């Protein structure tokens, strides 16, 4: 998809960059802390295949938690919602994305939703394949189809960096395994999860995936259905209720569109029936959402009336 640089968008980007020094690049995954806090790029992909952009849209970043919406779509397509929601709930938590507390205090150890780490790990444990390699390839093939790019892959450095330091996520897995919520080998689940989080792309490719969800599952490049409408609808609903971690309520009020963020600084929005947005801005606020990305979306909301509410 060819993307036109857009001056108006660039001006909004320049404005949003002014708050870059108020955020902090993620460092708990060591490989992420190398990012430059001044980087900010954005692309908007329309359902008819048009696209506008600003900033360095060649710059790749890892999906991190944005991958959770993709694996959710995949397991919903493979198993149907009844099976999936037997292993993961539908309710927002109000807790940080990596919290373990609700696993212990809610009546079943089933994670409350697929957008928190516990829920995403449960989703990853359902991915089809005989071993980690096959499962990762299966996820990658789906992502390649979503953004219509056969070259998409994961960043080995970031995957290893997280795999070797991710003790909290291992604890979530072992807790859920102990409670009979997930089955299988925890190290294998961790390998698949850290590789799915390390899938690397630029903001144009992310905007195209956003446009697939915005357009009820239709790829804006090929006009083919790549996700059933019902699955796209469920994913967008989770993006509204839980996509921006424990700031999802505030985000719904201030911006009002389905969105999913990741600690790399990526944000994907799916503005229903209108367009997909891909943003990359590494400095994060204290909740773990891109600080410059959030500022940019506030400016979009003021200027283009994004909110669907
Ligand atoms: N890979 C990250 C983790 O599990 C993803 C978290 C995120 O982006 N919020 O900690």
PDB file of C-alpha atoms and ligand atoms in Angstrom:
ATOM      1  CA  UNK A   1       0.000   0.000   0.000  1.00  0.00           C
ATOM      2  CA  UNK A   2       1.480   3.372  -1.003  1.00  0.00           C
ATOM      3  CA  UNK A   3       1.320   5.956   1.722  1.00  0.00           C
ATOM      4  CA  UNK A   4       1.149   9.736   1.164  1.00  0.00           C
ATOM      5  CA  UNK A   5       3.032  11.949   3.584  1.00  0.00           C
ATOM      6  CA  UNK A   6       0.631  14.428   5.100  1.00  0.00           C
ATOM      7  CA  UNK A   7       1.572  17.906   6.323  1.00  0.00           C
ATOM      8  CA  UNK A   8      -1.404  18.390   8.629  1.00  0.00           C
ATOM      9  CA  UNK A   9      -0.630  15.066  10.326  1.00  0.00           C
ATOM     10  CA  UNK A  10       3.038  16.067  10.641  1.00  0.00           C
ATOM     11  CA  UNK A  11       2.028  19.273  12.448  1.00  0.00           C
ATOM     12  CA  UNK A  12      -0.025  17.310  14.968  1.00  0.00           C
ATOM     13  CA  UNK A  13       2.932  14.949  15.426  1.00  0.00           C
ATOM     14  CA  UNK A  14       5.253  17.886  16.104  1.00  0.00           C
ATOM     15  CA  UNK A  15       2.821  19.162  18.703  1.00  0.00           C
ATOM     16  CA  UNK A  16       2.496  15.739  20.393  1.00  0.00           C
ATOM     17  CA  UNK A  17       6.287  15.307  20.521  1.00  0.00           C
ATOM     18  CA  UNK A  18       6.483  18.252  22.917  1.00  0.00           C
ATOM     19  CA  UNK A  19       5.407  15.963  25.774  1.00  0.00           C
ATOM     20  CA  UNK A  20       8.020  13.256  24.973  1.00  0.00           C
ATOM     21  CA  UNK A  21      10.163  14.116  28.001  1.00  0.00           C
ATOM     22  CA  UNK A  22       7.231  13.508  30.385  1.00  0.00           C
ATOM     23  CA  UNK A  23       7.183   9.786  29.529  1.00  0.00           C
ATOM     24  CA  UNK A  24       9.656   6.954  30.050  1.00  0.00           C
ATOM     25  CA  UNK A  25      10.754   4.279  27.578  1.00  0.00           C
ATOM     26  CA  UNK A  26      10.017   0.756  28.946  1.00  0.00           C
ATOM     27  CA  UNK A  27      13.039  -0.872  30.533  1.00  0.00           C
ATOM     28  CA  UNK A  28      11.702  -4.010  32.266  1.00  0.00           C
ATOM     29  CA  UNK A  29      12.270  -5.789  28.946  1.00  0.00           C
ATOM     30  CA  UNK A  30      15.933  -4.781  28.614  1.00  0.00           C
ATOM     31  CA  UNK A  31      15.997  -4.662  24.792  1.00  0.00           C
ATOM     32  CA  UNK A  32      13.198  -2.082  24.659  1.00  0.00           C
ATOM     33  CA  UNK A  33      15.108   0.622  26.491  1.00  0.00           C
ATOM     34  CA  UNK A  34      17.298   1.349  23.454  1.00  0.00           C
ATOM     35  CA  UNK A  35      14.484   3.265  21.724  1.00  0.00           C
ATOM     36  CA  UNK A  36      14.806   6.990  21.154  1.00  0.00           C
ATOM     37  CA  UNK A  37      12.095   8.863  23.136  1.00  0.00           C
ATOM     38  CA  UNK A  38      11.821  11.477  20.359  1.00  0.00           C
ATOM     39  CA  UNK A  39      10.642   8.960  17.780  1.00  0.00           C
ATOM     40  CA  UNK A  40       7.023   9.454  16.789  1.00  0.00           C
ATOM     41  CA  UNK A  41       5.418   8.061  13.667  1.00  0.00           C
ATOM     42  CA  UNK A  42       1.838   7.581  12.557  1.00  0.00           C
ATOM     43  CA  UNK A  43      -0.080   6.148   9.622  1.00  0.00           C
ATOM     44  CA  UNK A  44      -3.795   6.132   8.884  1.00  0.00           C
ATOM     45  CA  UNK A  45      -5.074   3.395   6.554  1.00  0.00           C
ATOM     46  CA  UNK A  46      -8.482   3.756   4.914  1.00  0.00           C
ATOM     47  CA  UNK A  47     -10.726   0.859   3.847  1.00  0.00           C
ATOM     48  CA  UNK A  48     -10.333   1.747   0.146  1.00  0.00           C
ATOM     49  CA  UNK A  49      -6.560   1.177   0.314  1.00  0.00           C
ATOM     50  CA  UNK A  50      -5.517   4.839   0.677  1.00  0.00           C
ATOM     51  CA  UNK A  51      -3.088   5.814   3.387  1.00  0.00           C
ATOM     52  CA  UNK A  52      -1.545   8.946   4.906  1.00  0.00           C
ATOM     53  CA  UNK A  53       1.434   9.161   7.221  1.00  0.00           C
ATOM     54  CA  UNK A  54       3.878  11.356   9.115  1.00  0.00           C
ATOM     55  CA  UNK A  55       7.190  10.720  10.862  1.00  0.00           C
ATOM     56  CA  UNK A  56       9.563   7.860  10.103  1.00  0.00           C
ATOM     57  CA  UNK A  57       7.170   5.166   8.953  1.00  0.00           C
ATOM     58  CA  UNK A  58      10.034   2.840   7.991  1.00  0.00           C
ATOM     59  CA  UNK A  59      10.909   2.440  11.672  1.00  0.00           C
ATOM     60  CA  UNK A  60      10.034  -1.017  13.008  1.00  0.00           C
ATOM     61  CA  UNK A  61       8.936  -1.727  16.573  1.00  0.00           C
ATOM     62  CA  UNK A  62       7.610  -4.803  18.377  1.00  0.00           C
ATOM     63  CA  UNK A  63       3.906  -5.355  18.949  1.00  0.00           C
ATOM     64  CA  UNK A  64       4.117  -6.403  22.619  1.00  0.00           C
ATOM     65  CA  UNK A  65       0.565  -6.333  24.006  1.00  0.00           C
ATOM     66  CA  UNK A  66      -0.931  -5.369  20.644  1.00  0.00           C
ATOM     67  CA  UNK A  67      -0.256  -9.001  19.667  1.00  0.00           C
ATOM     68  CA  UNK A  68      -2.876 -10.044  22.239  1.00  0.00           C
ATOM     69  CA  UNK A  69      -5.711  -8.880  19.994  1.00  0.00           C
ATOM     70  CA  UNK A  70      -4.259 -10.837  17.064  1.00  0.00           C
ATOM     71  CA  UNK A  71      -3.897 -14.128  18.946  1.00  0.00           C
ATOM     72  CA  UNK A  72      -7.379 -13.603  20.374  1.00  0.00           C
ATOM     73  CA  UNK A  73      -8.799 -13.262  16.841  1.00  0.00           C
ATOM     74  CA  UNK A  74      -6.922 -16.416  15.811  1.00  0.00           C
ATOM     75  CA  UNK A  75      -8.213 -18.633  18.640  1.00  0.00           C
ATOM     76  CA  UNK A  76     -11.753 -17.285  18.204  1.00  0.00           C
ATOM     77  CA  UNK A  77     -11.550 -18.260  14.531  1.00  0.00           C
ATOM     78  CA  UNK A  78     -10.156 -21.706  15.365  1.00  0.00           C
ATOM     79  CA  UNK A  79     -12.302 -22.700  18.333  1.00  0.00           C
ATOM     80  CA  UNK A  80     -15.305 -20.357  18.506  1.00  0.00           C
ATOM     81  CA  UNK A  81     -16.200 -18.056  21.377  1.00  0.00           C
ATOM     82  CA  UNK A  82     -17.736 -20.658  23.689  1.00  0.00           C
ATOM     83  CA  UNK A  83     -14.517 -22.648  23.965  1.00  0.00           C
ATOM     84  CA  UNK A  84     -12.305 -19.546  24.291  1.00  0.00           C
ATOM     85  CA  UNK A  85     -14.432 -17.872  26.961  1.00  0.00           C
ATOM     86  CA  UNK A  86     -14.364 -21.042  28.965  1.00  0.00           C
ATOM     87  CA  UNK A  87     -10.654 -20.337  29.543  1.00  0.00           C
ATOM     88  CA  UNK A  88     -10.637 -16.542  29.702  1.00  0.00           C
ATOM     89  CA  UNK A  89     -13.279 -14.043  30.833  1.00  0.00           C
ATOM     90  CA  UNK A  90     -14.838 -10.908  29.322  1.00  0.00           C
ATOM     91  CA  UNK A  91     -14.556  -8.359  32.131  1.00  0.00           C
ATOM     92  CA  UNK A  92     -12.166  -5.432  32.637  1.00  0.00           C
ATOM     93  CA  UNK A  93     -10.012  -5.642  35.779  1.00  0.00           C
ATOM     94  CA  UNK A  94      -8.922  -2.135  36.744  1.00  0.00           C
ATOM     95  CA  UNK A  95      -5.557  -3.702  37.693  1.00  0.00           C
ATOM     96  CA  UNK A  96      -2.193  -3.281  35.955  1.00  0.00           C
ATOM     97  CA  UNK A  97      -1.700  -5.520  32.898  1.00  0.00           C
ATOM     98  CA  UNK A  98       0.717  -7.887  34.661  1.00  0.00           C
ATOM     99  CA  UNK A  99      -1.169  -8.201  37.954  1.00  0.00           C
ATOM    100  CA  UNK A 100      -1.664 -11.650  39.513  1.00  0.00           C
ATOM    101  CA  UNK A 101      -4.086 -10.605  42.249  1.00  0.00           C
ATOM    102  CA  UNK A 102      -7.429 -11.397  40.563  1.00  0.00           C
ATOM    103  CA  UNK A 103      -6.323 -14.932  39.713  1.00  0.00           C
ATOM    104  CA  UNK A 104      -6.301 -15.629  43.415  1.00  0.00           C
ATOM    105  CA  UNK A 105      -9.220 -13.522  44.607  1.00  0.00           C
ATOM    106  CA  UNK A 106     -11.862 -14.247  41.942  1.00  0.00           C
ATOM    107  CA  UNK A 107     -13.967 -17.357  42.341  1.00  0.00           C
ATOM    108  CA  UNK A 108     -12.236 -19.274  39.539  1.00  0.00           C
ATOM    109  CA  UNK A 109      -8.579 -18.806  38.630  1.00  0.00           C
ATOM    110  CA  UNK A 110      -9.728 -17.993  35.101  1.00  0.00           C
ATOM    111  CA  UNK A 111      -8.154 -14.668  33.993  1.00  0.00           C
ATOM    112  CA  UNK A 112     -10.695 -11.861  33.710  1.00  0.00           C
ATOM    113  CA  UNK A 113      -9.998 -10.905  30.091  1.00  0.00           C
ATOM    114  CA  UNK A 114      -7.636 -11.671  27.178  1.00  0.00           C
ATOM    115  CA  UNK A 115      -5.956  -8.230  27.216  1.00  0.00           C
ATOM    116  CA  UNK A 116      -4.179  -8.633  30.564  1.00  0.00           C
ATOM    117  CA  UNK A 117      -1.080 -10.819  30.584  1.00  0.00           C
ATOM    118  CA  UNK A 118      -2.722 -13.752  32.390  1.00  0.00           C
ATOM    119  CA  UNK A 119      -5.555 -13.816  29.846  1.00  0.00           C
ATOM    120  CA  UNK A 120      -3.214 -13.445  26.895  1.00  0.00           C
ATOM    121  CA  UNK A 121      -1.053 -16.301  28.175  1.00  0.00           C
ATOM    122  CA  UNK A 122      -4.166 -18.448  28.418  1.00  0.00           C
ATOM    123  CA  UNK A 123      -5.020 -17.497  24.805  1.00  0.00           C
ATOM    124  CA  UNK A 124      -1.462 -18.302  23.674  1.00  0.00           C
ATOM    125  CA  UNK A 125      -1.736 -21.723  25.325  1.00  0.00           C
ATOM    126  CA  UNK A 126      -4.568 -22.473  22.862  1.00  0.00           C
ATOM    127  CA  UNK A 127      -2.622 -21.648  19.667  1.00  0.00           C
ATOM    128  CA  UNK A 128      -2.496 -24.608  17.248  1.00  0.00           C
ATOM    129  CA  UNK A 129       0.752 -26.386  16.378  1.00  0.00           C
ATOM    130  CA  UNK A 130       2.859 -29.388  17.422  1.00  0.00           C
ATOM    131  CA  UNK A 131       5.643 -27.306  19.011  1.00  0.00           C
ATOM    132  CA  UNK A 132       6.657 -23.692  19.696  1.00  0.00           C
ATOM    133  CA  UNK A 133       8.163 -23.230  16.221  1.00  0.00           C
ATOM    134  CA  UNK A 134       4.988 -24.341  14.477  1.00  0.00           C
ATOM    135  CA  UNK A 135       2.809 -22.210  16.768  1.00  0.00           C
ATOM    136  CA  UNK A 136       4.906 -19.076  16.188  1.00  0.00           C
ATOM    137  CA  UNK A 137       4.847 -19.690  12.428  1.00  0.00           C
ATOM    138  CA  UNK A 138       1.072 -20.093  12.574  1.00  0.00           C
ATOM    139  CA  UNK A 139       0.702 -16.710  14.328  1.00  0.00           C
ATOM    140  CA  UNK A 140       3.159 -15.089  11.914  1.00  0.00           C
ATOM    141  CA  UNK A 141       1.260 -16.415   8.885  1.00  0.00           C
ATOM    142  CA  UNK A 142      -1.914 -14.840  10.211  1.00  0.00           C
ATOM    143  CA  UNK A 143      -0.170 -11.499  10.838  1.00  0.00           C
ATOM    144  CA  UNK A 144       1.342 -11.625   7.327  1.00  0.00           C
ATOM    145  CA  UNK A 145      -2.148 -12.083   5.935  1.00  0.00           C
ATOM    146  CA  UNK A 146      -3.586  -9.266   8.066  1.00  0.00           C
ATOM    147  CA  UNK A 147      -1.081  -6.684   6.894  1.00  0.00           C
ATOM    148  CA  UNK A 148      -0.615  -8.233   3.487  1.00  0.00           C
ATOM    149  CA  UNK A 149       3.147  -8.543   3.867  1.00  0.00           C
ATOM    150  CA  UNK A 150       4.858 -11.968   3.602  1.00  0.00           C
ATOM    151  CA  UNK A 151       8.069 -10.657   5.191  1.00  0.00           C
ATOM    152  CA  UNK A 152       6.734  -9.950   8.676  1.00  0.00           C
ATOM    153  CA  UNK A 153       8.720 -11.746  11.366  1.00  0.00           C
ATOM    154  CA  UNK A 154       9.696 -11.345  15.033  1.00  0.00           C
ATOM    155  CA  UNK A 155      12.730  -9.572  16.489  1.00  0.00           C
ATOM    156  CA  UNK A 156      15.010 -12.240  18.002  1.00  0.00           C
ATOM    157  CA  UNK A 157      16.792  -9.816  20.371  1.00  0.00           C
ATOM    158  CA  UNK A 158      13.585  -8.560  21.928  1.00  0.00           C
ATOM    159  CA  UNK A 159      12.129 -12.081  22.173  1.00  0.00           C
ATOM    160  CA  UNK A 160      15.220 -13.433  23.952  1.00  0.00           C
ATOM    161  CA  UNK A 161      15.464 -10.369  26.154  1.00  0.00           C
ATOM    162  CA  UNK A 162      11.912 -10.912  27.405  1.00  0.00           C
ATOM    163  CA  UNK A 163      12.123 -14.722  27.555  1.00  0.00           C
ATOM    164  CA  UNK A 164      15.152 -14.601  29.852  1.00  0.00           C
ATOM    165  CA  UNK A 165      13.711 -11.956  32.219  1.00  0.00           C
ATOM    166  CA  UNK A 166       9.981 -12.682  32.255  1.00  0.00           C
ATOM    167  CA  UNK A 167       9.615 -14.229  35.722  1.00  0.00           C
ATOM    168  CA  UNK A 168       6.282 -12.616  36.493  1.00  0.00           C
ATOM    169  CA  UNK A 169       4.675 -13.985  33.320  1.00  0.00           C
ATOM    170  CA  UNK A 170       6.050 -17.446  34.198  1.00  0.00           C
ATOM    171  CA  UNK A 171       4.437 -17.092  37.630  1.00  0.00           C
ATOM    172  CA  UNK A 172       1.080 -16.280  36.002  1.00  0.00           C
ATOM    173  CA  UNK A 173       1.405 -19.404  33.851  1.00  0.00           C
ATOM    174  CA  UNK A 174       2.338 -21.671  36.748  1.00  0.00           C
ATOM    175  CA  UNK A 175      -0.503 -20.292  38.845  1.00  0.00           C
ATOM    176  CA  UNK A 176      -3.011 -20.963  36.069  1.00  0.00           C
ATOM    177  CA  UNK A 177      -1.519 -24.393  35.389  1.00  0.00           C
ATOM    178  CA  UNK A 178      -1.782 -25.250  39.080  1.00  0.00           C
ATOM    179  CA  UNK A 179      -5.435 -24.198  39.019  1.00  0.00           C
ATOM    180  CA  UNK A 180      -6.141 -26.279  35.898  1.00  0.00           C
ATOM    181  CA  UNK A 181      -6.935 -23.249  33.701  1.00  0.00           C
ATOM    182  CA  UNK A 182      -4.100 -23.872  31.258  1.00  0.00           C
ATOM    183  CA  UNK A 183      -2.373 -27.077  30.243  1.00  0.00           C
ATOM    184  CA  UNK A 184       0.840 -27.805  28.437  1.00  0.00           C
ATOM    185  CA  UNK A 185       4.448 -26.878  28.960  1.00  0.00           C
ATOM    186  CA  UNK A 186       4.975 -23.444  30.534  1.00  0.00           C
ATOM    187  CA  UNK A 187       8.359 -22.879  28.874  1.00  0.00           C
ATOM    188  CA  UNK A 188       6.774 -23.566  25.492  1.00  0.00           C
ATOM    189  CA  UNK A 189       3.903 -21.155  26.206  1.00  0.00           C
ATOM    190  CA  UNK A 190       6.483 -18.549  27.295  1.00  0.00           C
ATOM    191  CA  UNK A 191       8.503 -19.081  24.122  1.00  0.00           C
ATOM    192  CA  UNK A 192       5.458 -18.598  21.905  1.00  0.00           C
ATOM    193  CA  UNK A 193       4.222 -15.616  23.955  1.00  0.00           C
ATOM    194  CA  UNK A 194       7.542 -13.759  23.990  1.00  0.00           C
ATOM    195  CA  UNK A 195       7.955 -14.327  20.242  1.00  0.00           C
ATOM    196  CA  UNK A 196       4.405 -13.147  19.472  1.00  0.00           C
ATOM    197  CA  UNK A 197       5.100 -10.013  21.574  1.00  0.00           C
ATOM    198  CA  UNK A 198       8.332  -9.489  19.608  1.00  0.00           C
ATOM    199  CA  UNK A 199       6.603  -9.499  16.185  1.00  0.00           C
ATOM    200  CA  UNK A 200       8.049  -6.487  14.466  1.00  0.00           C
ATOM    201  CA  UNK A 201       6.429  -4.044  12.034  1.00  0.00           C
ATOM    202  CA  UNK A 202       6.109  -0.362  11.206  1.00  0.00           C
ATOM    203  CA  UNK A 203       3.174   1.944  11.871  1.00  0.00           C
ATOM    204  CA  UNK A 204       1.831   1.604   8.319  1.00  0.00           C
ATOM    205  CA  UNK A 205       1.535  -2.175   8.719  1.00  0.00           C
ATOM    206  CA  UNK A 206      -0.082  -1.624  12.114  1.00  0.00           C
ATOM    207  CA  UNK A 207      -2.552   0.859  10.599  1.00  0.00           C
ATOM    208  CA  UNK A 208      -3.523  -1.745   7.985  1.00  0.00           C
ATOM    209  CA  UNK A 209      -4.316  -4.274  10.744  1.00  0.00           C
ATOM    210  CA  UNK A 210      -6.318  -1.537  12.499  1.00  0.00           C
ATOM    211  CA  UNK A 211      -8.207  -0.977   9.230  1.00  0.00           C
ATOM    212  CA  UNK A 212      -9.013  -4.722   9.007  1.00  0.00           C
ATOM    213  CA  UNK A 213     -10.717  -4.537  12.416  1.00  0.00           C
ATOM    214  CA  UNK A 214     -12.309  -1.157  11.580  1.00  0.00           C
ATOM    215  CA  UNK A 215     -13.731  -2.639   8.368  1.00  0.00           C
ATOM    216  CA  UNK A 216     -15.320  -5.689  10.036  1.00  0.00           C
ATOM    217  CA  UNK A 217     -12.543  -8.046   8.922  1.00  0.00           C
ATOM    218  CA  UNK A 218     -11.995  -6.873   5.331  1.00  0.00           C
ATOM    219  CA  UNK A 219      -8.364  -6.293   4.289  1.00  0.00           C
ATOM    220  CA  UNK A 220      -8.094  -2.755   2.840  1.00  0.00           C
ATOM    221  CA  UNK A 221      -5.433  -3.877   0.358  1.00  0.00           C
ATOM    222  CA  UNK A 222      -7.139  -6.928  -1.170  1.00  0.00           C
ATOM    223  CA  UNK A 223     -10.766  -6.352  -0.108  1.00  0.00           C
ATOM    224  CA  UNK A 224     -10.763 -10.000   1.030  1.00  0.00           C
ATOM    225  CA  UNK A 225     -12.345 -11.081   4.310  1.00  0.00           C
ATOM    226  CA  UNK A 226      -9.438 -12.084   6.579  1.00  0.00           C
ATOM    227  CA  UNK A 227     -11.369 -12.128   9.874  1.00  0.00           C
ATOM    228  CA  UNK A 228     -15.073 -13.038  10.217  1.00  0.00           C
ATOM    229  CA  UNK A 229     -17.195 -10.011  11.105  1.00  0.00           C
ATOM    230  CA  UNK A 230     -18.269 -11.500  14.415  1.00  0.00           C
ATOM    231  CA  UNK A 231     -14.666 -12.087  15.530  1.00  0.00           C
ATOM    232  CA  UNK A 232     -13.686  -8.530  14.503  1.00  0.00           C
ATOM    233  CA  UNK A 233     -16.641  -7.267  16.562  1.00  0.00           C
ATOM    234  CA  UNK A 234     -15.583  -9.196  19.696  1.00  0.00           C
ATOM    235  CA  UNK A 235     -11.980  -7.961  19.334  1.00  0.00           C
ATOM    236  CA  UNK A 236     -13.074  -4.313  18.924  1.00  0.00           C
ATOM    237  CA  UNK A 237     -15.258  -4.607  22.002  1.00  0.00           C
ATOM    238  CA  UNK A 238     -12.286  -5.847  24.078  1.00  0.00           C
ATOM    239  CA  UNK A 239     -10.211  -3.004  22.656  1.00  0.00           C
ATOM    240  CA  UNK A 240     -12.767  -0.539  24.057  1.00  0.00           C
ATOM    241  CA  UNK A 241     -13.226  -2.190  27.456  1.00  0.00           C
ATOM    242  CA  UNK A 242      -9.649  -3.389  28.165  1.00  0.00           C
ATOM    243  CA  UNK A 243      -7.329  -2.387  25.300  1.00  0.00           C
ATOM    244  CA  UNK A 244      -5.553   0.482  27.071  1.00  0.00           C
ATOM    245  CA  UNK A 245      -4.958  -1.492  30.288  1.00  0.00           C
ATOM    246  CA  UNK A 246      -6.338   0.118  33.452  1.00  0.00           C
ATOM    247  CA  UNK A 247      -6.742   3.433  31.600  1.00  0.00           C
ATOM    248  CA  UNK A 248      -9.352   2.010  29.206  1.00  0.00           C
ATOM    249  CA  UNK A 249     -12.239   3.902  30.839  1.00  0.00           C
ATOM    250  CA  UNK A 250     -10.429   7.225  30.627  1.00  0.00           C
ATOM    251  CA  UNK A 251      -9.389   6.475  27.049  1.00  0.00           C
ATOM    252  CA  UNK A 252     -13.003   5.661  26.087  1.00  0.00           C
ATOM    253  CA  UNK A 253     -14.106   9.010  27.464  1.00  0.00           C
ATOM    254  CA  UNK A 254     -11.272  11.093  26.033  1.00  0.00           C
ATOM    255  CA  UNK A 255     -10.746   9.408  22.641  1.00  0.00           C
ATOM    256  CA  UNK A 256     -13.628   6.950  22.292  1.00  0.00           C
ATOM    257  CA  UNK A 257     -12.357   4.391  19.786  1.00  0.00           C
ATOM    258  CA  UNK A 258     -11.295   0.719  19.977  1.00  0.00           C
ATOM    259  CA  UNK A 259      -7.533   0.751  20.617  1.00  0.00           C
ATOM    260  CA  UNK A 260      -4.759  -1.557  21.792  1.00  0.00           C
ATOM    261  CA  UNK A 261      -1.403  -0.471  23.104  1.00  0.00           C
ATOM    262  CA  UNK A 262       1.902  -2.193  23.816  1.00  0.00           C
ATOM    263  CA  UNK A 263       4.838  -1.321  26.085  1.00  0.00           C
ATOM    264  CA  UNK A 264       7.075  -0.805  23.058  1.00  0.00           C
ATOM    265  CA  UNK A 265       5.075   2.416  22.535  1.00  0.00           C
ATOM    266  CA  UNK A 266       2.795   1.167  19.765  1.00  0.00           C
ATOM    267  CA  UNK A 267      -0.921   1.936  19.622  1.00  0.00           C
ATOM    268  CA  UNK A 268      -3.326   0.450  17.102  1.00  0.00           C
ATOM    269  CA  UNK A 269      -6.781   2.000  16.706  1.00  0.00           C
ATOM    270  CA  UNK A 270      -9.695   0.636  14.713  1.00  0.00           C
ATOM    271  CA  UNK A 271     -12.138   3.490  14.129  1.00  0.00           C
ATOM    272  CA  UNK A 272     -15.283   1.561  13.121  1.00  0.00           C
ATOM    273  CA  UNK A 273     -16.214   2.051   9.483  1.00  0.00           C
ATOM    274  CA  UNK A 274     -13.658   4.862   9.058  1.00  0.00           C
ATOM    275  CA  UNK A 275      -9.967   3.876   9.261  1.00  0.00           C
ATOM    276  CA  UNK A 276      -7.150   2.153  11.119  1.00  0.00           C
ATOM    277  CA  UNK A 277      -4.425   4.097  12.927  1.00  0.00           C
ATOM    278  CA  UNK A 278      -0.900   2.873  13.685  1.00  0.00           C
ATOM    279  CA  UNK A 279       1.254   4.923  16.054  1.00  0.00           C
ATOM    280  CA  UNK A 280       4.756   4.415  17.415  1.00  0.00           C
ATOM    281  CA  UNK A 281       5.976   6.651  20.250  1.00  0.00           C
ATOM    282  CA  UNK A 282       8.239   4.880  22.796  1.00  0.00           C
ATOM    283  CA  UNK A 283       7.985   7.062  25.945  1.00  0.00           C
ATOM    284  CA  UNK A 284       5.231   5.613  28.163  1.00  0.00           C
ATOM    285  CA  UNK A 285       3.032   7.073  30.880  1.00  0.00           C
ATOM    286  CA  UNK A 286       2.857   5.384  34.280  1.00  0.00           C
ATOM    287  CA  UNK A 287       0.112   2.971  33.120  1.00  0.00           C
ATOM    288  CA  UNK A 288       2.276   1.743  30.226  1.00  0.00           C
ATOM    289  CA  UNK A 289       0.606   3.518  27.291  1.00  0.00           C
ATOM    290  CA  UNK A 290       2.580   5.614  24.793  1.00  0.00           C
ATOM    291  CA  UNK A 291       2.582   9.143  26.208  1.00  0.00           C
ATOM    292  CA  UNK A 292       3.199  10.899  22.891  1.00  0.00           C
ATOM    293  CA  UNK A 293       0.787   8.518  21.168  1.00  0.00           C
ATOM    294  CA  UNK A 294      -1.947   9.388  23.666  1.00  0.00           C
ATOM    295  CA  UNK A 295      -1.282  13.095  23.154  1.00  0.00           C
ATOM    296  CA  UNK A 296      -1.493  12.626  19.392  1.00  0.00           C
ATOM    297  CA  UNK A 297      -4.830  10.828  19.714  1.00  0.00           C
ATOM    298  CA  UNK A 298      -6.175  13.646  21.904  1.00  0.00           C
ATOM    299  CA  UNK A 299      -5.225  16.074  19.129  1.00  0.00           C
ATOM    300  CA  UNK A 300      -6.927  13.801  16.558  1.00  0.00           C
ATOM    301  CA  UNK A 301     -10.059  13.682  18.681  1.00  0.00           C
ATOM    302  CA  UNK A 302     -10.139  17.496  18.887  1.00  0.00           C
ATOM    303  CA  UNK A 303      -9.555  17.916  15.168  1.00  0.00           C
ATOM    304  CA  UNK A 304     -11.327  14.972  13.536  1.00  0.00           C
ATOM    305  CA  UNK A 305     -13.961  14.015  16.098  1.00  0.00           C
ATOM    306  CA  UNK A 306     -12.794  10.427  16.411  1.00  0.00           C
ATOM    307  CA  UNK A 307     -15.081   9.253  19.189  1.00  0.00           C
ATOM    308  CA  UNK A 308     -17.758   6.745  18.259  1.00  0.00           C
ATOM    309  CA  UNK A 309     -19.792   7.668  21.332  1.00  0.00           C
TER     310      UNK A 309
HETATM  311  N1  LIG B   1       5.554  -8.625  26.447  1.00  0.00           N
HETATM  312  C1  LIG B   1       5.013  -7.718  27.406  1.00  0.00           C
HETATM  313  C2  LIG B   1       4.778  -8.391  28.748  1.00  0.00           C
HETATM  314  O1  LIG B   1       4.250  -9.444  28.806  1.00  0.00           O
HETATM  315  C3  LIG B   1       3.749  -7.131  26.884  1.00  0.00           C
HETATM  316  C4  LIG B   1       3.106  -6.232  27.905  1.00  0.00           C
HETATM  317  C5  LIG B   1       2.548  -4.989  27.315  1.00  0.00           C
HETATM  318  O2  LIG B   1       2.804  -4.576  26.192  1.00  0.00           O
HETATM  319  N2  LIG B   1       1.800  -4.343  28.164  1.00  0.00           N
HETATM  320  O3  LIG B   1       5.125  -7.884  29.770  1.00  0.00           O
END
